[in-house]
mmCIF file of N, CA, C and O in Angstrom:
data_model
loop_
_atom_site.group_PDB
_atom_site.id
_atom_site.type_symbol
_atom_site.label_atom_id
_atom_site.label_comp_id
_atom_site.label_asym_id
_atom_site.label_seq_id
_atom_site.Cartn_x
_atom_site.Cartn_y
_atom_site.Cartn_z
ATOM 1 N N MET V 1283 20.275 -66.811 -25.974
ATOM 2 C CA MET V 1283 20.180 -66.678 -24.718
ATOM 3 C C MET V 1283 19.118 -67.245 -24.072
ATOM 4 O O MET V 1283 17.960 -66.921 -24.417
ATOM 5 N N TYR V 1284 18.887 -68.280 -23.473
ATOM 6 C CA TYR V 1284 18.431 -68.943 -22.882
ATOM 7 C C TYR V 1284 18.471 -69.733 -21.647
ATOM 8 O O TYR V 1284 20.077 -69.938 -21.898
ATOM 9 N N ILE V 1285 17.982 -70.474 -20.446
ATOM 10 C CA ILE V 1285 18.734 -71.135 -19.643
ATOM 11 C C ILE V 1285 18.323 -72.558 -20.195
ATOM 12 O O ILE V 1285 17.352 -73.136 -20.468
ATOM 13 N N GLN V 1286 19.886 -73.782 -19.705
ATOM 14 C CA GLN V 1286 19.389 -75.013 -19.932
ATOM 15 C C GLN V 1286 18.881 -75.469 -19.322
ATOM 16 O O GLN V 1286 18.207 -75.312 -17.486
ATOM 17 N N PRO V 1287 17.523 -75.995 -20.185
ATOM 18 C CA PRO V 1287 16.407 -77.021 -19.289
ATOM 19 C C PRO V 1287 16.466 -77.862 -18.067
ATOM 20 O O PRO V 1287 16.011 -77.490 -16.870
ATOM 21 N N ASP V 1288 18.238 -78.591 -17.848
ATOM 22 C CA ASP V 1288 18.198 -79.300 -16.846
ATOM 23 C C ASP V 1288 18.520 -78.490 -15.351
ATOM 24 O O ASP V 1288 18.553 -78.832 -14.561
ATOM 25 N N LYS V 1289 18.743 -76.953 -16.044
ATOM 26 C CA LYS V 1289 19.088 -75.827 -14.723
ATOM 27 C C LYS V 1289 18.497 -74.916 -14.522
ATOM 28 O O LYS V 1289 18.257 -74.600 -13.071
ATOM 29 N N LEU V 1290 17.326 -75.088 -15.107
ATOM 30 C CA LEU V 1290 16.314 -74.008 -14.953
ATOM 31 C C LEU V 1290 15.681 -73.925 -13.215
ATOM 32 O O LEU V 1290 15.975 -72.473 -13.100
ATOM 33 N N HIS V 1291 15.489 -74.883 -12.937
ATOM 34 C CA HIS V 1291 14.898 -74.687 -11.431
ATOM 35 C C HIS V 1291 15.433 -74.206 -10.306
ATOM 36 O O HIS V 1291 15.240 -73.422 -9.749
ATOM 37 N N ALA V 1292 17.252 -74.926 -10.722
ATOM 38 C CA ALA V 1292 18.146 -74.183 -9.433
ATOM 39 C C ALA V 1292 18.237 -72.549 -10.078
ATOM 40 O O ALA V 1292 18.430 -72.134 -8.525
ATOM 41 N N THR V 1293 18.294 -72.007 -10.994
ATOM 42 C CA THR V 1293 19.486 -70.848 -11.571
ATOM 43 C C THR V 1293 17.970 -69.746 -11.846
ATOM 44 O O THR V 1293 18.523 -69.063 -10.993
ATOM 45 N N PHE V 1294 17.177 -70.427 -11.273
ATOM 46 C CA PHE V 1294 15.902 -69.398 -12.015
ATOM 47 C C PHE V 1294 14.676 -69.865 -11.211
ATOM 48 O O PHE V 1294 13.720 -68.222 -10.770
ATOM 49 N N ALA V 1295 14.074 -70.360 -10.960
ATOM 50 C CA ALA V 1295 12.973 -70.481 -9.840
ATOM 51 C C ALA V 1295 12.912 -71.701 -9.088
ATOM 52 O O ALA V 1295 12.626 -72.840 -8.421
ATOM 53 N N GLN V 1296 14.306 -71.205 -8.346
ATOM 54 C CA GLN V 1296 14.126 -72.689 -7.454
ATOM 55 C C GLN V 1296 12.961 -72.272 -6.302
ATOM 56 O O GLN V 1296 12.697 -73.535 -5.388
ATOM 57 N N ASP V 1297 12.296 -71.103 -6.078
ATOM 58 C CA ASP V 1297 10.771 -72.187 -4.733
ATOM 59 C C ASP V 1297 9.544 -72.179 -6.039
ATOM 60 O O ASP V 1297 8.683 -72.014 -5.158
ATOM 61 N N LEU V 1298 9.985 -72.742 -6.997
ATOM 62 C CA LEU V 1298 8.484 -73.397 -7.755
ATOM 63 C C LEU V 1298 8.822 -75.160 -7.379
ATOM 64 O O LEU V 1298 10.173 -75.193 -7.277
ATOM 65 N N SER V 1299 7.453 -75.436 -7.783
ATOM 66 C CA SER V 1299 8.334 -77.309 -7.783
ATOM 67 C C SER V 1299 8.717 -77.272 -8.587
ATOM 68 O O SER V 1299 8.929 -76.751 -9.789
ATOM 69 N N GLN V 1300 8.939 -78.806 -8.772
ATOM 70 C CA GLN V 1300 10.315 -79.125 -9.999
ATOM 71 C C GLN V 1300 9.323 -79.163 -11.322
ATOM 72 O O GLN V 1300 9.255 -78.558 -12.453
ATOM 73 N N GLU V 1301 7.890 -79.689 -10.801
ATOM 74 C CA GLU V 1301 6.892 -79.218 -11.834
ATOM 75 C C GLU V 1301 6.961 -77.726 -12.627
ATOM 76 O O GLU V 1301 6.573 -78.402 -14.369
ATOM 77 N N GLN V 1302 6.339 -77.312 -12.083
ATOM 78 C CA GLN V 1302 6.277 -76.039 -13.035
ATOM 79 C C GLN V 1302 7.131 -75.177 -13.204
ATOM 80 O O GLN V 1302 7.252 -75.012 -14.842
ATOM 81 N N ALA V 1303 8.769 -75.900 -12.829
ATOM 82 C CA ALA V 1303 9.723 -75.005 -13.370
ATOM 83 C C ALA V 1303 10.325 -76.075 -14.563
ATOM 84 O O ALA V 1303 10.559 -75.246 -15.614
ATOM 85 N N SER V 1304 9.758 -77.742 -14.948
ATOM 86 C CA SER V 1304 10.122 -77.529 -15.639
ATOM 87 C C SER V 1304 9.101 -77.541 -16.909
ATOM 88 O O SER V 1304 9.114 -78.023 -18.359
ATOM 89 N N VAL V 1305 8.003 -76.973 -16.830
ATOM 90 C CA VAL V 1305 7.163 -76.291 -17.646
ATOM 91 C C VAL V 1305 7.823 -75.233 -18.729
ATOM 92 O O VAL V 1305 7.927 -75.280 -19.380
ATOM 93 N N MET V 1306 8.337 -74.225 -17.576
ATOM 94 C CA MET V 1306 9.234 -73.064 -17.734
ATOM 95 C C MET V 1306 9.604 -73.420 -18.891
ATOM 96 O O MET V 1306 10.402 -72.932 -19.410
ATOM 97 N N ALA V 1307 10.875 -74.741 -18.076
ATOM 98 C CA ALA V 1307 12.197 -74.867 -18.850
ATOM 99 C C ALA V 1307 11.525 -75.455 -20.669
ATOM 100 O O ALA V 1307 12.452 -74.568 -21.103
ATOM 101 N N SER V 1308 10.934 -75.812 -20.634
ATOM 102 C CA SER V 1308 10.522 -76.758 -21.790
ATOM 103 C C SER V 1308 9.725 -75.725 -22.794
ATOM 104 O O SER V 1308 8.901 -75.567 -23.678
ATOM 105 N N THR V 1309 8.686 -74.864 -22.213
ATOM 106 C CA THR V 1309 8.618 -73.444 -23.401
ATOM 107 C C THR V 1309 8.638 -71.614 -23.194
ATOM 108 O O THR V 1309 8.560 -71.522 -23.663
ATOM 109 N N GLN V 1310 9.921 -72.006 -22.365
ATOM 110 C CA GLN V 1310 11.014 -70.453 -22.893
ATOM 111 C C GLN V 1310 11.668 -70.799 -24.207
ATOM 112 O O GLN V 1310 11.197 -71.154 -24.880
ATOM 113 N N ARG V 1311 11.407 -69.559 -24.271
ATOM 114 C CA ARG V 1311 11.812 -69.101 -25.557
ATOM 115 C C ARG V 1311 13.397 -67.999 -25.842
ATOM 116 O O ARG V 1311 13.317 -66.927 -25.044
ATOM 117 N N PRO V 1312 14.278 -67.951 -26.468
ATOM 118 C CA PRO V 1312 15.272 -67.328 -26.390
ATOM 119 C C PRO V 1312 14.931 -65.951 -26.125
ATOM 120 O O PRO V 1312 13.856 -65.301 -27.325
ATOM 121 N N ILE V 1313 15.762 -64.824 -25.840
ATOM 122 C CA ILE V 1313 15.276 -63.863 -25.208
ATOM 123 C C ILE V 1313 16.377 -63.313 -26.863
ATOM 124 O O ILE V 1313 17.157 -63.138 -27.471
ATOM 125 N N ALA V 1314 15.334 -62.011 -26.702
ATOM 126 C CA ALA V 1314 15.885 -61.219 -28.756
ATOM 127 C C ALA V 1314 17.369 -60.750 -28.611
ATOM 128 O O ALA V 1314 17.442 -59.866 -26.778
ATOM 129 N N GLN V 1315 17.941 -60.718 -29.140
ATOM 130 C CA GLN V 1315 19.061 -60.214 -28.824
ATOM 131 C C GLN V 1315 18.827 -58.595 -29.079
ATOM 132 O O GLN V 1315 20.245 -58.190 -28.221
ATOM 133 N N SER V 1316 18.003 -58.273 -29.438
ATOM 134 C CA SER V 1316 17.679 -56.872 -29.431
ATOM 135 C C SER V 1316 18.028 -55.941 -28.070
ATOM 136 O O SER V 1316 17.799 -54.870 -28.256
ATOM 137 N N ALA V 1317 17.206 -57.026 -26.784
ATOM 138 C CA ALA V 1317 17.251 -56.989 -25.493
ATOM 139 C C ALA V 1317 18.449 -55.681 -24.959
ATOM 140 O O ALA V 1317 18.638 -55.694 -24.544
ATOM 141 N N PHE V 1318 19.897 -56.691 -25.887
ATOM 142 C CA PHE V 1318 20.854 -56.471 -25.083
ATOM 143 C C PHE V 1318 21.837 -55.496 -25.982
ATOM 144 O O PHE V 1318 22.304 -54.060 -25.860
ATOM 145 N N THR V 1319 21.499 -54.860 -27.340
ATOM 146 C CA THR V 1319 21.513 -54.259 -28.500
ATOM 147 C C THR V 1319 20.712 -52.693 -28.371
ATOM 148 O O THR V 1319 21.463 -51.948 -29.487
ATOM 149 N N ASP V 1320 19.706 -52.765 -28.503
ATOM 150 C CA ASP V 1320 18.706 -51.001 -28.680
ATOM 151 C C ASP V 1320 19.507 -50.471 -27.798
ATOM 152 O O ASP V 1320 19.854 -50.243 -26.878
ATOM 153 N N LYS V 1321 18.969 -48.796 -28.015
ATOM 154 C CA LYS V 1321 19.792 -47.974 -27.138
ATOM 155 C C LYS V 1321 18.184 -47.546 -27.202
ATOM 156 O O LYS V 1321 17.793 -47.120 -27.818
ATOM 157 N N LEU V 1322 18.684 -47.283 -25.674
ATOM 158 C CA LEU V 1322 17.624 -46.495 -25.153
ATOM 159 C C LEU V 1322 17.568 -44.591 -25.250
ATOM 160 O O LEU V 1322 18.764 -44.433 -25.203
ATOM 161 N N THR V 1323 16.554 -44.099 -25.551
ATOM 162 C CA THR V 1323 17.073 -42.284 -25.687
ATOM 163 C C THR V 1323 16.318 -41.986 -24.110
ATOM 164 O O THR V 1323 16.869 -40.769 -24.191
ATOM 165 N N GLN V 1324 15.182 -43.009 -23.389
ATOM 166 C CA GLN V 1324 14.884 -42.079 -21.664
ATOM 167 C C GLN V 1324 15.502 -43.093 -20.852
ATOM 168 O O GLN V 1324 13.949 -43.736 -21.626
ATOM 169 N N ALA V 1325 14.916 -42.998 -19.909
ATOM 170 C CA ALA V 1325 14.772 -43.827 -18.448
ATOM 171 C C ALA V 1325 13.853 -43.169 -18.586
ATOM 172 O O ALA V 1325 13.579 -42.542 -17.876
ATOM 173 N N ALA V 1326 12.745 -44.315 -18.556
ATOM 174 C CA ALA V 1326 11.744 -44.333 -17.511
ATOM 175 C C ALA V 1326 11.390 -44.065 -16.221
ATOM 176 O O ALA V 1326 10.818 -42.786 -15.696
ATOM 177 N N TRP V 1327 11.925 -44.459 -15.329
ATOM 178 C CA TRP V 1327 12.453 -44.157 -14.173
ATOM 179 C C TRP V 1327 12.609 -42.927 -13.830
ATOM 180 O O TRP V 1327 12.904 -42.231 -12.440
ATOM 181 N N ARG V 1328 13.363 -42.125 -14.501
ATOM 182 C CA ARG V 1328 13.618 -41.018 -14.711
ATOM 183 C C ARG V 1328 12.430 -39.847 -14.541
ATOM 184 O O ARG V 1328 13.052 -38.517 -13.457
ATOM 185 N N ASP V 1329 11.080 -40.207 -15.078
ATOM 186 C CA ASP V 1329 10.347 -38.857 -14.680
ATOM 187 C C ASP V 1329 8.800 -39.812 -14.211
ATOM 188 O O ASP V 1329 8.090 -39.456 -13.935
ATOM 189 N N LYS V 1330 8.960 -41.251 -13.970
ATOM 190 C CA LYS V 1330 7.729 -42.326 -13.711
ATOM 191 C C LYS V 1330 7.857 -42.022 -12.299
ATOM 192 O O LYS V 1330 9.409 -42.927 -11.541
ATOM 193 N N PRO V 1331 7.074 -42.875 -11.316
ATOM 194 C CA PRO V 1331 7.146 -43.503 -9.938
ATOM 195 C C PRO V 1331 6.868 -44.485 -10.522
ATOM 196 O O PRO V 1331 6.986 -45.184 -11.635
ATOM 197 N N VAL V 1332 8.279 -45.372 -9.325
ATOM 198 C CA VAL V 1332 9.339 -46.159 -9.046
ATOM 199 C C VAL V 1332 8.875 -47.359 -8.339
ATOM 200 O O VAL V 1332 8.859 -46.446 -6.932
ATOM 201 N N TYR V 1333 7.934 -47.996 -8.071
ATOM 202 C CA TYR V 1333 8.234 -49.116 -7.065
ATOM 203 C C TYR V 1333 9.327 -50.796 -7.641
ATOM 204 O O TYR V 1333 8.307 -51.400 -8.839
ATOM 205 N N VAL V 1334 9.509 -51.185 -6.579
ATOM 206 C CA VAL V 1334 10.570 -52.392 -6.790
ATOM 207 C C VAL V 1334 10.868 -53.575 -5.637
ATOM 208 O O VAL V 1334 9.720 -53.020 -4.528
ATOM 209 N N LEU V 1335 10.396 -54.473 -6.680
ATOM 210 C CA LEU V 1335 10.280 -55.955 -5.690
ATOM 211 C C LEU V 1335 11.488 -56.813 -5.726
ATOM 212 O O LEU V 1335 12.042 -56.948 -7.011
ATOM 213 N N VAL V 1336 12.382 -57.165 -4.570
ATOM 214 C CA VAL V 1336 13.492 -57.132 -4.811
ATOM 215 C C VAL V 1336 13.104 -59.111 -4.829
ATOM 216 O O VAL V 1336 12.376 -59.359 -3.373
ATOM 217 N N GLY V 1337 13.773 -60.063 -5.009
ATOM 218 C CA GLY V 1337 13.671 -61.421 -5.022
ATOM 219 C C GLY V 1337 15.084 -61.774 -4.068
ATOM 220 O O GLY V 1337 15.973 -61.306 -4.500
ATOM 221 N N LYS V 1338 14.668 -61.826 -2.833
ATOM 222 C CA LYS V 1338 16.290 -62.225 -2.151
ATOM 223 C C LYS V 1338 16.598 -62.879 -2.093
ATOM 224 O O LYS V 1338 18.536 -63.352 -2.316
ATOM 225 N N GLN V 1339 15.952 -64.094 -2.675
ATOM 226 C CA GLN V 1339 16.846 -65.733 -3.250
ATOM 227 C C GLN V 1339 16.607 -65.239 -5.415
ATOM 228 O O GLN V 1339 17.069 -66.559 -5.978
ATOM 229 N N ASP V 1340 17.148 -64.126 -6.115
ATOM 230 C CA ASP V 1340 17.346 -64.014 -7.054
ATOM 231 C C ASP V 1340 18.191 -64.582 -7.328
ATOM 232 O O ASP V 1340 20.014 -64.359 -7.220
ATOM 233 N N ARG V 1341 18.570 -65.213 -8.628
ATOM 234 C CA ARG V 1341 20.405 -65.982 -8.558
ATOM 235 C C ARG V 1341 20.376 -65.158 -10.544
ATOM 236 O O ARG V 1341 21.261 -65.687 -11.104
ATOM 237 N N ALA V 1342 18.842 -65.030 -10.621
ATOM 238 C CA ALA V 1342 19.036 -64.423 -12.414
ATOM 239 C C ALA V 1342 20.089 -62.476 -12.142
ATOM 240 O O ALA V 1342 20.628 -62.388 -12.852
ATOM 241 N N ILE V 1343 19.457 -62.106 -10.915
ATOM 242 C CA ILE V 1343 19.721 -60.650 -10.972
ATOM 243 C C ILE V 1343 19.619 -59.838 -9.543
ATOM 244 O O ILE V 1343 19.084 -60.517 -8.605
ATOM 245 N N ASN V 1344 21.275 -60.273 -9.203
ATOM 246 C CA ASN V 1344 21.607 -59.737 -8.113
ATOM 247 C C ASN V 1344 21.019 -59.189 -6.831
ATOM 248 O O ASN V 1344 20.689 -57.942 -7.864
ATOM 249 N N PRO V 1345 20.585 -59.609 -6.180
ATOM 250 C CA PRO V 1345 19.192 -58.613 -5.052
ATOM 251 C C PRO V 1345 20.324 -57.067 -4.622
ATOM 252 O O PRO V 1345 19.739 -56.423 -5.103
ATOM 253 N N SER V 1346 20.963 -57.519 -4.812
ATOM 254 C CA SER V 1346 22.249 -56.207 -4.335
ATOM 255 C C SER V 1346 22.348 -54.582 -5.767
ATOM 256 O O SER V 1346 21.769 -54.118 -5.514
ATOM 257 N N LEU V 1347 22.341 -56.112 -6.705
ATOM 258 C CA LEU V 1347 21.693 -54.925 -7.841
ATOM 259 C C LEU V 1347 20.145 -54.229 -8.276
ATOM 260 O O LEU V 1347 20.058 -52.960 -8.048
ATOM 261 N N GLU V 1348 19.481 -54.953 -7.669
ATOM 262 C CA GLU V 1348 18.204 -54.387 -7.360
ATOM 263 C C GLU V 1348 17.449 -53.213 -6.700
ATOM 264 O O GLU V 1348 17.160 -52.611 -6.978
ATOM 265 N N ARG V 1349 18.539 -53.176 -5.536
ATOM 266 C CA ARG V 1349 18.640 -52.577 -4.488
ATOM 267 C C ARG V 1349 19.074 -51.361 -4.809
ATOM 268 O O ARG V 1349 18.594 -50.177 -5.003
ATOM 269 N N TYR V 1350 20.026 -51.410 -5.743
ATOM 270 C CA TYR V 1350 21.088 -50.315 -6.120
ATOM 271 C C TYR V 1350 20.397 -49.628 -7.251
ATOM 272 O O TYR V 1350 20.021 -48.292 -6.964
ATOM 273 N N GLU V 1351 19.587 -50.558 -7.319
ATOM 274 C CA GLU V 1351 18.829 -49.358 -8.904
ATOM 275 C C GLU V 1351 17.610 -48.881 -8.526
ATOM 276 O O GLU V 1351 17.216 -47.867 -8.824
ATOM 277 N N ALA V 1352 16.772 -49.720 -7.626
ATOM 278 C CA ALA V 1352 15.530 -48.882 -7.094
ATOM 279 C C ALA V 1352 15.814 -48.067 -6.047
ATOM 280 O O ALA V 1352 15.173 -46.355 -6.207
ATOM 281 N N GLU V 1353 17.264 -47.607 -5.524
ATOM 282 C CA GLU V 1353 18.027 -46.458 -4.762
ATOM 283 C C GLU V 1353 17.946 -45.648 -5.652
ATOM 284 O O GLU V 1353 17.702 -44.275 -5.705
ATOM 285 N N ARG V 1354 18.995 -45.311 -7.236
ATOM 286 C CA ARG V 1354 19.521 -44.766 -7.927
ATOM 287 C C ARG V 1354 18.144 -44.270 -8.688
ATOM 288 O O ARG V 1354 17.748 -42.995 -8.938
ATOM 289 N N ALA V 1355 16.800 -45.001 -8.836
ATOM 290 C CA ALA V 1355 15.869 -44.269 -9.082
ATOM 291 C C ALA V 1355 14.710 -44.137 -8.462
ATOM 292 O O ALA V 1355 13.567 -43.369 -8.682
ATOM 293 N N HIS V 1356 15.115 -43.406 -7.457
ATOM 294 C CA HIS V 1356 14.107 -42.855 -6.083
ATOM 295 C C HIS V 1356 13.111 -43.430 -6.252
ATOM 296 O O HIS V 1356 12.172 -42.605 -5.941
ATOM 297 N N ALA V 1357 12.846 -45.314 -5.930
ATOM 298 C CA ALA V 1357 11.172 -46.067 -5.787
ATOM 299 C C ALA V 1357 11.123 -45.156 -4.606
ATOM 300 O O ALA V 1357 11.435 -45.272 -4.008
ATOM 301 N N ARG V 1358 9.542 -45.520 -5.014
ATOM 302 C CA ARG V 1358 8.812 -44.754 -3.799
ATOM 303 C C ARG V 1358 8.152 -45.463 -2.736
ATOM 304 O O ARG V 1358 8.462 -45.529 -1.753
ATOM 305 N N LYS V 1359 8.321 -47.085 -3.229
ATOM 306 C CA LYS V 1359 8.350 -48.099 -2.237
ATOM 307 C C LYS V 1359 8.987 -49.391 -2.533
ATOM 308 O O LYS V 1359 9.317 -49.984 -4.186
ATOM 309 N N THR V 1360 9.644 -49.816 -1.884
ATOM 310 C CA THR V 1360 10.995 -51.534 -2.116
ATOM 311 C C THR V 1360 10.149 -52.421 -0.968
ATOM 312 O O THR V 1360 10.331 -52.144 -0.043
ATOM 313 N N VAL V 1361 10.433 -53.188 -1.507
ATOM 314 C CA VAL V 1361 9.637 -54.438 -1.220
ATOM 315 C C VAL V 1361 10.689 -55.620 -1.339
ATOM 316 O O VAL V 1361 10.838 -56.209 -2.310
ATOM 317 N N GLU V 1362 10.876 -56.456 -0.509
ATOM 318 C CA GLU V 1362 11.478 -57.214 -0.511
ATOM 319 C C GLU V 1362 11.059 -58.265 0.030
ATOM 320 O O GLU V 1362 10.159 -58.258 1.043
ATOM 321 N N ILE V 1363 11.360 -59.488 -0.831
ATOM 322 C CA ILE V 1363 10.329 -60.517 -0.396
ATOM 323 C C ILE V 1363 11.750 -61.646 -0.387
ATOM 324 O O ILE V 1363 12.948 -61.795 -1.525
ATOM 325 N N ASN V 1364 11.622 -63.203 0.313
ATOM 326 C CA ASN V 1364 11.918 -64.443 -0.017
ATOM 327 C C ASN V 1364 12.158 -64.744 -1.511
ATOM 328 O O ASN V 1364 10.494 -65.703 -1.600
ATOM 329 N N SER V 1365 12.476 -64.484 -2.314
ATOM 330 C CA SER V 1365 11.828 -65.102 -3.781
ATOM 331 C C SER V 1365 12.914 -65.407 -4.693
ATOM 332 O O SER V 1365 13.871 -64.684 -4.241
ATOM 333 N N SER V 1366 12.894 -66.298 -5.523
ATOM 334 C CA SER V 1366 13.505 -66.913 -6.789
ATOM 335 C C SER V 1366 13.275 -64.912 -7.871
ATOM 336 O O SER V 1366 12.238 -64.296 -7.470
ATOM 337 N N HIS V 1367 13.604 -65.550 -9.364
ATOM 338 C CA HIS V 1367 13.544 -64.261 -10.194
ATOM 339 C C HIS V 1367 12.229 -64.347 -10.541
ATOM 340 O O HIS V 1367 11.262 -63.162 -11.032
ATOM 341 N N VAL V 1368 10.834 -65.451 -9.973
ATOM 342 C CA VAL V 1368 10.018 -65.754 -10.919
ATOM 343 C C VAL V 1368 8.518 -65.526 -9.861
ATOM 344 O O VAL V 1368 7.966 -66.073 -9.498
ATOM 345 N N SER V 1369 9.151 -64.278 -9.159
ATOM 346 C CA SER V 1369 8.116 -63.992 -8.214
ATOM 347 C C SER V 1369 6.340 -64.148 -8.990
ATOM 348 O O SER V 1369 5.970 -64.467 -7.650
ATOM 349 N N LEU V 1370 6.298 -63.160 -10.160
ATOM 350 C CA LEU V 1370 5.100 -63.214 -10.277
ATOM 351 C C LEU V 1370 4.303 -64.934 -10.036
ATOM 352 O O LEU V 1370 3.227 -64.406 -10.220
ATOM 353 N N VAL V 1371 5.067 -65.531 -10.172
ATOM 354 C CA VAL V 1371 4.570 -67.015 -9.994
ATOM 355 C C VAL V 1371 5.011 -67.688 -8.679
ATOM 356 O O VAL V 1371 3.399 -68.610 -8.183
ATOM 357 N N SER V 1372 5.823 -67.152 -8.255
ATOM 358 C CA SER V 1372 5.848 -68.208 -6.772
ATOM 359 C C SER V 1372 5.424 -67.105 -6.268
ATOM 360 O O SER V 1372 4.733 -67.944 -4.505
ATOM 361 N N HIS V 1373 5.285 -65.936 -5.721
ATOM 362 C CA HIS V 1373 4.681 -65.408 -4.855
ATOM 363 C C HIS V 1373 3.881 -63.810 -4.697
ATOM 364 O O HIS V 1373 3.600 -63.049 -5.195
ATOM 365 N N PRO V 1374 2.529 -64.774 -5.552
ATOM 366 C CA PRO V 1374 1.850 -63.741 -6.735
ATOM 367 C C PRO V 1374 0.733 -62.492 -5.933
ATOM 368 O O PRO V 1374 0.948 -61.357 -5.759
ATOM 369 N N GLN V 1375 0.683 -63.058 -4.707
ATOM 370 C CA GLN V 1375 -0.059 -61.971 -3.548
ATOM 371 C C GLN V 1375 1.143 -60.711 -3.670
ATOM 372 O O GLN V 1375 0.673 -59.404 -3.135
ATOM 373 N N ALA V 1376 2.596 -60.911 -2.894
ATOM 374 C CA ALA V 1376 3.420 -59.929 -3.016
ATOM 375 C C ALA V 1376 3.454 -58.921 -4.327
ATOM 376 O O ALA V 1376 3.203 -58.002 -3.976
ATOM 377 N N VAL V 1377 3.178 -59.841 -5.345
ATOM 378 C CA VAL V 1377 2.977 -58.229 -6.237
ATOM 379 C C VAL V 1377 2.485 -58.745 -6.387
ATOM 380 O O VAL V 1377 1.834 -57.005 -7.492
ATOM 381 N N THR V 1378 0.575 -58.469 -6.604
ATOM 382 C CA THR V 1378 -0.427 -58.298 -6.094
ATOM 383 C C THR V 1378 -0.528 -56.666 -5.551
ATOM 384 O O THR V 1378 -0.898 -55.645 -5.507
ATOM 385 N N ASP V 1379 -0.167 -57.098 -4.516
ATOM 386 C CA ASP V 1379 -0.249 -55.588 -2.955
ATOM 387 C C ASP V 1379 0.850 -54.633 -3.927
ATOM 388 O O ASP V 1379 0.256 -53.689 -3.427
ATOM 389 N N LEU V 1380 2.076 -55.251 -3.860
ATOM 390 C CA LEU V 1380 3.021 -53.838 -5.162
ATOM 391 C C LEU V 1380 1.830 -53.139 -5.959
ATOM 392 O O LEU V 1380 2.017 -51.439 -5.862
ATOM 393 N N ILE V 1381 2.138 -54.175 -6.684
ATOM 394 C CA ILE V 1381 0.851 -53.608 -8.097
ATOM 395 C C ILE V 1381 -0.385 -52.169 -7.462
ATOM 396 O O ILE V 1381 -0.356 -51.462 -8.111
ATOM 397 N N LEU V 1382 -1.124 -53.188 -6.725
ATOM 398 C CA LEU V 1382 -2.342 -52.069 -5.754
ATOM 399 C C LEU V 1382 -2.205 -50.746 -5.069
ATOM 400 O O LEU V 1382 -2.133 -49.721 -5.289
ATOM 401 N N SER V 1383 -0.714 -51.229 -3.903
ATOM 402 C CA SER V 1383 -0.821 -49.976 -3.899
ATOM 403 C C SER V 1383 0.326 -48.511 -4.375
ATOM 404 O O SER V 1383 0.306 -47.548 -3.981
ATOM 405 N N ALA V 1384 1.202 -49.466 -5.852
ATOM 406 C CA ALA V 1384 1.579 -48.036 -6.897
ATOM 407 C C ALA V 1384 0.237 -47.350 -6.837
ATOM 408 O O ALA V 1384 -0.467 -46.160 -7.762
ATOM 409 N N ALA V 1385 -0.624 -48.405 -7.603
ATOM 410 C CA ALA V 1385 -2.370 -47.965 -7.895
ATOM 411 C C ALA V 1385 -2.926 -46.827 -7.194
ATOM 412 O O ALA V 1385 -3.127 -45.923 -7.910
ATOM 413 N N HIS V 1386 -2.800 -47.102 -6.381
ATOM 414 C CA HIS V 1386 -3.878 -46.438 -4.974
ATOM 415 C C HIS V 1386 -2.611 -45.344 -4.288
ATOM 416 O O HIS V 1386 -3.292 -44.161 -4.810
ATOM 417 N N ASP V 1387 -1.589 -44.945 -4.774
ATOM 418 C CA ASP V 1387 -0.726 -43.572 -4.823
ATOM 419 C C ASP V 1387 -0.914 -43.166 -6.418
ATOM 420 O O ASP V 1387 -0.846 -41.760 -5.939
ATOM 421 N N SER V 1388 -1.178 -43.653 -7.350
ATOM 422 C CA SER V 1388 -0.998 -43.004 -7.727
ATOM 423 C C SER V 1388 -2.401 -42.127 -8.123
ATOM 424 O O SER V 1388 -2.875 -40.855 -8.827
ATOM 425 N N GLY V 1389 -3.462 -42.714 -7.535
ATOM 426 C CA GLY V 1389 -4.782 -41.822 -7.351
ATOM 427 C C GLY V 1389 -4.661 -40.434 -6.650
ATOM 428 O O GLY V 1389 -5.391 -39.997 -6.275
ATOM 429 N N ARG V 1390 -3.912 -40.282 -5.754
ATOM 430 C CA ARG V 1390 -4.104 -39.341 -4.770
ATOM 431 C C ARG V 1390 -3.210 -38.599 -5.331
ATOM 432 O O ARG V 1390 -2.911 -37.297 -4.308
ATOM 433 N N GLN V 1391 -2.597 -38.462 -6.546
ATOM 434 C CA GLN V 1391 -1.653 -37.457 -7.144
ATOM 435 C C GLN V 1391 -2.393 -36.728 -8.096
ATOM 436 O O GLN V 1391 -3.838 -36.549 -8.607
#
């Protein structure tokens, strides 16, 4: 499975420049079939603290599903930003801030 290169910008990375999306489109690799077929033996979110970044403009994973999963996992913190699926690239500071928040919280335990 992969995203058709001419559709990647509109469906996956709409908050990036066309140039950045073109690089992603041309360098993407198909997802491994095992991502859909391997069976999990334990969900980490049941035992580990969870921090969630919801991309409100995500077209790859519905933001409502992300919110539901955060609630189900009893996320310690959920941050919502106006981002596509690739928030690591389009909003690196928001991602960094959430990671630092999680690291700070873990140091207090």
